[in-house]
Protein backbone atom coordinates (compact mmCIF):
# COMPACT_ATOMS: atom_id res chain seq x y z
CA UNK A 1 -8.93 -5.47 7.26
CA UNK A 2 -7.64 -2.24 5.65
CA UNK A 3 -4.90 -1.86 8.40
CA UNK A 4 -3.86 -5.51 7.87
CA UNK A 5 -3.55 -4.89 4.14
CA UNK A 6 -1.46 -1.71 4.67
CA UNK A 7 0.77 -3.38 7.23
CA UNK A 8 1.34 -6.40 5.05
CA UNK A 9 1.80 -4.32 1.78
CA UNK A 10 -1.19 -6.02 0.10
CA UNK A 11 -1.28 -3.73 -2.88
CA UNK A 12 -3.75 -6.04 -4.69
CA UNK A 13 -6.32 -5.81 -1.86
CA UNK A 14 -5.88 -1.99 -1.85
CA UNK A 15 -6.23 -1.57 -5.53
CA UNK A 16 -9.26 -3.77 -5.50
CA UNK A 17 -10.89 -1.27 -3.06
CA UNK A 18 -9.77 2.10 -4.21
CA UNK A 19 -8.77 1.49 -7.84
CA UNK A 20 -5.40 1.23 -9.34
CA UNK A 21 -2.59 3.20 -7.57
CA UNK A 22 -0.51 5.48 -9.81
CA UNK A 23 3.33 4.91 -9.99
CA UNK A 24 4.14 7.80 -7.37
CA UNK A 25 1.68 6.43 -4.77
CA UNK A 26 2.87 2.84 -5.28
CA UNK A 27 6.53 4.06 -4.93
CA UNK A 28 5.70 5.93 -1.82
CA UNK A 29 3.74 3.09 -0.31
CA UNK A 30 6.66 0.68 -0.99
CA UNK A 31 9.08 3.12 0.51
CA UNK A 32 7.07 3.54 3.56
CA UNK A 33 6.70 -0.22 4.12
CA UNK A 34 10.44 -0.80 3.73
CA UNK A 35 11.09 1.83 6.37
CA UNK A 36 8.32 0.62 8.61
CA UNK A 37 7.32 4.16 9.54
CA UNK A 38 3.80 4.56 10.82
């Protein structure tokens, strides 16, 4: 379930599990998802 949330970019699911993401982490996640680097 966590991998699916990461792969789909489901920030809401992630934040509901770990708390609010700060701006740098949210930016990093968005950048990684747009590059599709895993």
